[in-house]
Amino acid sequence: MTDSSSSSWYQVYVKLRFFSRIRRLLVHKNSSSKQYGPSASQSGDHRRTQEIIVDQGETRFVAGISESNNCGGGGGDDDDDDDDDDDGILQRSVKSLHFGSREEKAAAAREIKRLAGDDLRRRKLMAALGVIPPLVVMVGSEYAADHRRLAVQALLELANGTCTNKALIVEAGIFLKLSQNVNIEESIKPEFAQLIMSLSSLVNAQFPIDSSKILPLVLYMLESNSSVETKLLCLGTLYNLSNMIGNVGSLVTNEVIHILLKLSSMKEASEKALATLGNLVVTSMGKQALENSPLVPECLIEILTWDDKSKSQELSAYILMILAHQSSLQRTKMAEGGIVPILLQVALLGSALAQKRALKLLQWFKDERQMKMGPHSGPQTRRSSFSSPMNHVDAGEGKKLMKKMVQQSLYKNMETITRRANGDSDKSNAKLKLLAISSSSKSLPY
């Protein structure tokens, strides 16, 4: 054992001895006051509140006695006894975590997990007593699977609801320990995935998280035969990491993009996978990585046909909009993939946001040969010879011809949509034909 670690253990030992002596002093003082009887101003139950404040090697104890005028009798004594028991268990657990055998550490981790679930103040107290570093050590691959699982569960309870404890867990080297557990057992994958996702939420508080240290384990769990619950937790981790621009470089690799696109085709995981892709595609590296993927745009176009997954439709249309913007090559690939009829279907039957995005894409695909991409609003229509202001007669003829072409195109697409949705219902076809005949290009928002 090094000098620094010996000094650290000694400081923890001093804190525990101090805590124990103060507790015994308060118990003795409380029993003495009961022996002589309560004064008139102190009638009723007595309840103690204790708090330990550890600040850079200095330990201070703050104790207070709050009073109530309840005339019930013994309920408060039972609470005090329970608190005393928990304090004693906590003291022994902390000591066992630092100095006990592996079996004793496992038992201590189990007690820490139970006690940490009671209240937030106790979780902060445990962190102040130094339980986090030995629990992080227990996550290492040199420990048995059951011991690692207990340590991870205890860390999950300690991290619940406090960014401070999460930061202490990260600073204790948890990611290095997790990276040593790539080939973890199936039984402890959910706990590992949940802990990683909980810690990755620190990026929302601008706490630096090195994604390269946890990506190997996350990708392994995503590619292996993990449960859907584990995959969703891992996708939540990737989404949290994608919220920080500094992590984009490590997330836009071919492996990560391929896994996200493959999972986006699973209806159970599509929303989280597409949300992560939506964060990545707005960057130049992310957009280029998606453009180079052989799964794009086919898998995204397929998602547009999911009528029962409106959120997935909206996210897929969003990604397609960014890919199509200022990229005639991508628009050509989408058109060859049959996106136009599907966009018409979404524009008619999708959610409000999906309809808006589908109509925007349709505007860009309208007569692609006579359009060019503008700096902000997508492709703009070139001036044709019949639309020249020098010849109003030709301009009028051109508008009539364009109106006729739009009506014919809309009529054909209406028939296709009707056959898909209603199974060639005569009644529905009649309504859609009537709608197509009475429609004009002015009714479309483009």
mmCIF file of C-alpha atoms in Angstrom, residues 222 226-236 238-239 259-277 303 306 309 311-312 315:
data_model
loop_
_atom_site.group_PDB
_atom_site.id
_atom_site.type_symbol
_atom_site.label_atom_id
_atom_site.label_comp_id
_atom_site.label_asym_id
_atom_site.label_seq_id
_atom_site.Cartn_x
_atom_site.Cartn_y
_atom_site.Cartn_z
ATOM 1 C CA LEU A 222 -25.745 -3.034 -28.664
ATOM 2 C CA SER A 226 -28.780 -8.123 -25.259
ATOM 3 C CA SER A 227 -32.340 -7.524 -24.172
ATOM 4 C CA VAL A 228 -34.383 -4.680 -25.612
ATOM 5 C CA GLU A 229 -34.180 -2.912 -22.249
ATOM 6 C CA THR A 230 -30.367 -3.001 -22.344
ATOM 7 C CA LYS A 231 -30.291 -1.742 -25.938
ATOM 8 C CA LEU A 232 -32.597 1.166 -25.069
ATOM 9 C CA LEU A 233 -30.361 2.132 -22.135
ATOM 10 C CA CYS A 234 -27.300 2.053 -24.392
ATOM 11 C CA LEU A 235 -29.085 4.189 -26.991
ATOM 12 C CA GLY A 236 -29.930 6.634 -24.215
ATOM 13 C CA LEU A 238 -25.351 7.563 -27.082
ATOM 14 C CA TYR A 239 -28.055 10.231 -27.211
ATOM 15 C CA ILE A 259 -25.413 0.361 -35.638
ATOM 16 C CA LEU A 260 -27.674 3.390 -35.222
ATOM 17 C CA LEU A 261 -29.160 2.983 -38.706
ATOM 18 C CA LYS A 262 -29.693 -0.731 -38.144
ATOM 19 C CA LEU A 263 -31.421 -0.126 -34.796
ATOM 20 C CA SER A 264 -33.529 2.650 -36.295
ATOM 21 C CA SER A 265 -35.212 -0.043 -38.383
ATOM 22 C CA MET A 266 -36.396 -1.722 -35.150
ATOM 23 C CA LYS A 267 -39.676 -0.148 -34.098
ATOM 24 C CA GLU A 268 -38.886 -0.579 -30.382
ATOM 25 C CA ALA A 269 -35.596 1.324 -30.650
ATOM 26 C CA SER A 270 -36.208 3.578 -33.658
ATOM 27 C CA GLU A 271 -37.027 6.794 -31.791
ATOM 28 C CA LYS A 272 -33.874 6.834 -29.655
ATOM 29 C CA ALA A 273 -31.641 5.794 -32.562
ATOM 30 C CA LEU A 274 -33.127 8.424 -34.903
ATOM 31 C CA ALA A 275 -32.883 11.122 -32.221
ATOM 32 C CA THR A 276 -29.156 10.415 -31.904
ATOM 33 C CA LEU A 277 -28.726 10.491 -35.683
ATOM 34 C CA ILE A 303 -39.419 4.447 -41.762
ATOM 35 C CA TRP A 306 -44.665 3.531 -40.453
ATOM 36 C CA LYS A 309 -44.878 5.475 -35.346
ATOM 37 C CA LYS A 311 -42.392 10.263 -33.903
ATOM 38 C CA SER A 312 -40.164 8.036 -36.018
ATOM 39 C CA LEU A 315 -37.360 12.244 -37.109
#
